[in-house]
Amino acid sequence: GHWNSTQVHYPSGQCIHQLFERRAAETPEATAVVFGGQCLTYRELNRRSNQLARHLQKRGIGANTLVGICMHRCLEMIVSILGTLKAGGAYVPLDPAYPEKRLAAMLKDANLKVVLVQSGLLEALPVTTSETICVDRGWEKIEVEPDDNLTGTASADGLCYVIFTSGSTGAAKAAAVHHQ
């Protein structure tokens, strides 16, 4: 039957965060994410990710710049992913469960300008030349930024995220994924 028809027509040439912004404008009070008893509406999620995007841009994050995200699943992780994309950057998921040696190699290979991290994971993060920003504890430095949508920061042919796969040599290999 037609119940299982899950085909959705995405406007081509639009990035995930742009589709999200459209949804936020249409249904600002609808719940966007729920995690561990906390929830954010589309408006709140959009506002926070806009503020983070501007904070990141001031740190040199722009088109195709890589931002590491080292977090357990949480609301801040969604804010961090959207904020990175809105700034024009691409995100690199850094699983805090990975051995320190593997994380260190990923940090070195990806040459990340910034790593967004939960304060509780700072200790677990290997020593890095990347700037670390605590999105939970350091939010008061971020929320001073304007919270309206940014314009012209990312294109559909730009990088969206870079994921490390275990390569055949045993060393992790980076695979880049574009917005399209």
Short mmCIF file of C-alpha atoms in Angstrom, two decimals:
data_model
loop_
_atom_site.label_atom_id
_atom_site.label_comp_id
_atom_site.label_asym_id
_atom_site.label_seq_id
_atom_site.Cartn_x
_atom_site.Cartn_y
_atom_site.Cartn_z
CA GLY A 1 0.00 0.00 0.00
CA HIS A 2 0.89 3.66 -0.08
CA TRP A 3 1.52 3.71 3.70
CA ASN A 4 5.12 2.64 3.27
CA SER A 5 5.89 5.19 0.61
CA THR A 6 8.73 7.07 2.26
CA GLN A 7 9.97 8.89 -0.80
CA VAL A 8 10.42 12.55 -0.03
CA HIS A 9 11.27 15.14 -2.65
CA TYR A 10 14.11 17.25 -1.26
CA PRO A 11 14.70 20.54 -3.00
CA SER A 12 17.96 19.84 -4.82
CA GLY A 13 20.77 22.27 -4.25
CA GLN A 14 19.75 22.87 -0.64
CA CYS A 15 21.78 21.94 2.41
CA ILE A 16 20.41 20.11 5.46
CA HIS A 17 20.61 23.21 7.64
CA GLN A 18 18.76 25.28 5.02
CA LEU A 19 15.92 22.75 4.95
CA PHE A 20 15.98 22.87 8.75
CA GLU A 21 15.76 26.70 8.75
CA ARG A 22 12.73 26.52 6.50
CA ARG A 23 11.07 24.10 8.92
CA ALA A 24 11.99 26.36 11.87
CA ALA A 25 10.27 29.28 10.14
CA GLU A 26 7.15 27.20 9.41
CA THR A 27 6.80 25.52 12.83
CA PRO A 28 8.92 27.45 15.36
CA GLU A 29 7.17 26.07 18.45
CA ALA A 30 7.19 22.42 17.36
CA THR A 31 9.59 20.14 19.23
CA ALA A 32 12.71 19.56 17.15
CA VAL A 33 14.77 17.30 19.44
CA VAL A 34 14.16 15.41 22.64
CA PHE A 35 16.93 13.84 24.66
CA GLY A 36 17.07 12.59 28.22
CA GLY A 37 14.02 14.54 29.33
CA GLN A 38 15.25 17.77 27.72
CA CYS A 39 13.75 19.16 24.55
CA LEU A 40 14.32 22.04 22.17
CA THR A 41 11.81 23.64 19.83
CA TYR A 42 12.78 24.39 16.23
CA ARG A 43 13.11 28.08 17.18
CA GLU A 44 15.48 27.36 20.11
CA LEU A 45 17.57 24.89 18.15
CA ASN A 46 17.82 27.31 15.24
CA ARG A 47 18.75 30.23 17.54
CA ARG A 48 21.45 28.27 19.37
CA SER A 49 22.99 26.84 16.23
CA ASN A 50 23.05 30.34 14.64
CA GLN A 51 24.90 31.70 17.70
CA LEU A 52 27.39 28.83 17.60
CA ALA A 53 27.89 29.33 13.84
CA ARG A 54 28.88 32.98 14.37
CA HIS A 55 31.15 31.99 17.27
CA LEU A 56 32.85 29.46 14.96
CA GLN A 57 33.19 31.95 12.10
CA LYS A 58 35.08 34.29 14.45
CA ARG A 59 37.49 31.39 14.95
CA GLY A 60 38.12 31.07 11.23
CA ILE A 61 35.57 28.38 10.40
CA GLY A 62 34.23 28.85 6.88
CA ALA A 63 33.76 26.96 3.63
CA ASN A 64 35.01 23.39 3.89
CA THR A 65 36.87 23.97 7.19
CA LEU A 66 36.75 20.93 9.45
CA VAL A 67 35.33 21.04 12.98
CA GLY A 68 35.69 18.06 15.30
CA ILE A 69 32.70 17.08 17.44
CA CYS A 70 33.60 14.91 20.44
CA MET A 71 30.45 14.21 22.46
CA HIS A 72 28.14 11.56 23.76
CA ARG A 73 24.66 11.83 22.24
CA CYS A 74 23.02 14.98 23.64
CA LEU A 75 21.15 18.12 22.60
CA GLU A 76 24.48 19.97 22.31
CA MET A 77 25.59 17.49 19.67
CA ILE A 78 22.69 18.50 17.39
CA VAL A 79 23.38 22.20 18.05
CA SER A 80 27.07 21.59 17.23
CA ILE A 81 26.38 19.78 13.95
CA LEU A 82 23.91 22.44 12.76
CA GLY A 83 26.13 25.29 13.96
CA THR A 84 29.12 23.89 12.09
CA LEU A 85 27.10 23.51 8.86
CA LYS A 86 25.60 26.99 9.22
CA ALA A 87 29.12 28.45 9.58
CA GLY A 88 29.96 26.81 6.26
CA GLY A 89 32.18 24.18 7.86
CA ALA A 90 32.10 20.40 7.79
CA TYR A 91 32.05 18.25 10.90
CA VAL A 92 34.21 15.31 11.88
CA PRO A 93 32.56 12.99 14.44
CA LEU A 94 35.12 11.97 17.10
CA ASP A 95 33.66 9.09 19.08
CA PRO A 96 34.66 9.52 22.75
CA ALA A 97 34.56 5.71 23.08
CA TYR A 98 37.55 5.35 20.73
CA PRO A 99 40.96 4.56 22.24
CA GLU A 100 43.02 7.70 22.87
CA LYS A 101 45.59 6.63 20.27
CA ARG A 102 42.95 6.44 17.54
CA LEU A 103 41.46 9.82 18.51
CA ALA A 104 44.95 11.37 18.50
CA ALA A 105 45.59 10.02 14.98
CA MET A 106 42.22 11.36 13.75
CA LEU A 107 42.89 14.79 15.27
CA LYS A 108 46.31 14.90 13.62
CA ASP A 109 45.08 13.67 10.20
CA ALA A 110 42.06 15.93 10.03
CA ASN A 111 44.11 18.98 11.08
CA LEU A 112 41.08 20.44 12.86
CA LYS A 113 40.99 24.13 13.65
CA VAL A 114 38.35 23.66 16.36
CA VAL A 115 37.00 20.74 18.38
CA LEU A 116 33.57 21.11 20.02
CA VAL A 117 33.46 19.02 23.18
CA GLN A 118 31.35 18.31 26.27
CA SER A 119 33.21 19.54 29.35
CA GLY A 120 33.08 16.04 30.87
CA LEU A 121 35.10 14.71 27.93
CA LEU A 122 37.93 17.26 28.02
CA GLU A 123 40.07 14.85 30.01
CA ALA A 124 39.52 12.06 27.48
CA LEU A 125 40.56 14.24 24.55
CA PRO A 126 44.19 13.69 23.49
CA VAL A 127 46.50 16.70 23.56
CA THR A 128 45.77 18.67 20.40
CA THR A 129 46.74 21.92 18.70
CA SER A 130 43.05 22.42 17.84
CA GLU A 131 41.13 25.01 19.84
CA THR A 132 38.64 23.23 22.11
CA ILE A 133 35.28 24.80 22.83
CA CYS A 134 33.03 23.39 25.56
CA VAL A 135 29.52 23.79 24.23
CA ASP A 136 27.89 23.01 27.58
CA ARG A 137 30.06 24.85 30.10
CA GLY A 138 31.20 27.63 27.79
CA TRP A 139 27.80 28.60 26.42
CA GLU A 140 27.78 32.09 27.96
CA LYS A 141 30.62 33.03 25.57
CA ILE A 142 28.53 31.79 22.63
CA GLU A 143 25.10 33.20 23.50
CA VAL A 144 26.31 36.81 23.08
CA GLU A 145 26.20 36.25 19.30
CA PRO A 146 23.20 37.32 17.16
CA ASP A 147 20.72 34.47 16.74
CA ASP A 148 19.25 35.18 13.30
CA ASN A 149 19.99 32.96 10.28
CA LEU A 150 23.29 33.36 8.47
CA THR A 151 23.31 33.78 4.72
CA GLY A 152 25.50 32.48 1.93
CA THR A 153 27.77 30.31 4.05
CA ALA A 154 27.44 26.87 2.49
CA SER A 155 26.67 25.42 -0.89
CA ALA A 156 25.30 22.02 -1.81
CA ASP A 157 28.60 21.01 -3.39
CA GLY A 158 30.50 21.93 -0.22
CA LEU A 159 31.65 19.45 2.39
CA CYS A 160 29.09 18.35 4.97
CA TYR A 161 31.08 15.91 7.08
CA VAL A 162 34.19 13.78 7.06
CA ILE A 163 34.07 10.34 8.60
CA PHE A 164 37.00 8.08 9.38
CA THR A 165 36.61 4.48 8.30
CA SER A 166 38.97 1.72 9.30
CA GLY A 167 41.13 1.36 6.25
CA SER A 168 42.46 -1.97 4.96
CA THR A 169 45.90 -1.05 6.29
CA GLY A 170 44.54 -0.81 9.83
CA ALA A 171 44.93 2.96 9.74
CA ALA A 172 41.77 5.04 9.65
CA LYS A 173 40.96 6.57 6.26
CA ALA A 174 38.96 9.75 5.85
CA ALA A 175 35.88 9.74 3.59
CA ALA A 176 34.38 13.11 2.69
CA VAL A 177 30.63 13.54 2.21
CA HIS A 178 29.14 16.54 0.41
CA HIS A 179 25.82 18.25 1.17
CA GLN A 180 24.10 16.86 -1.93
#
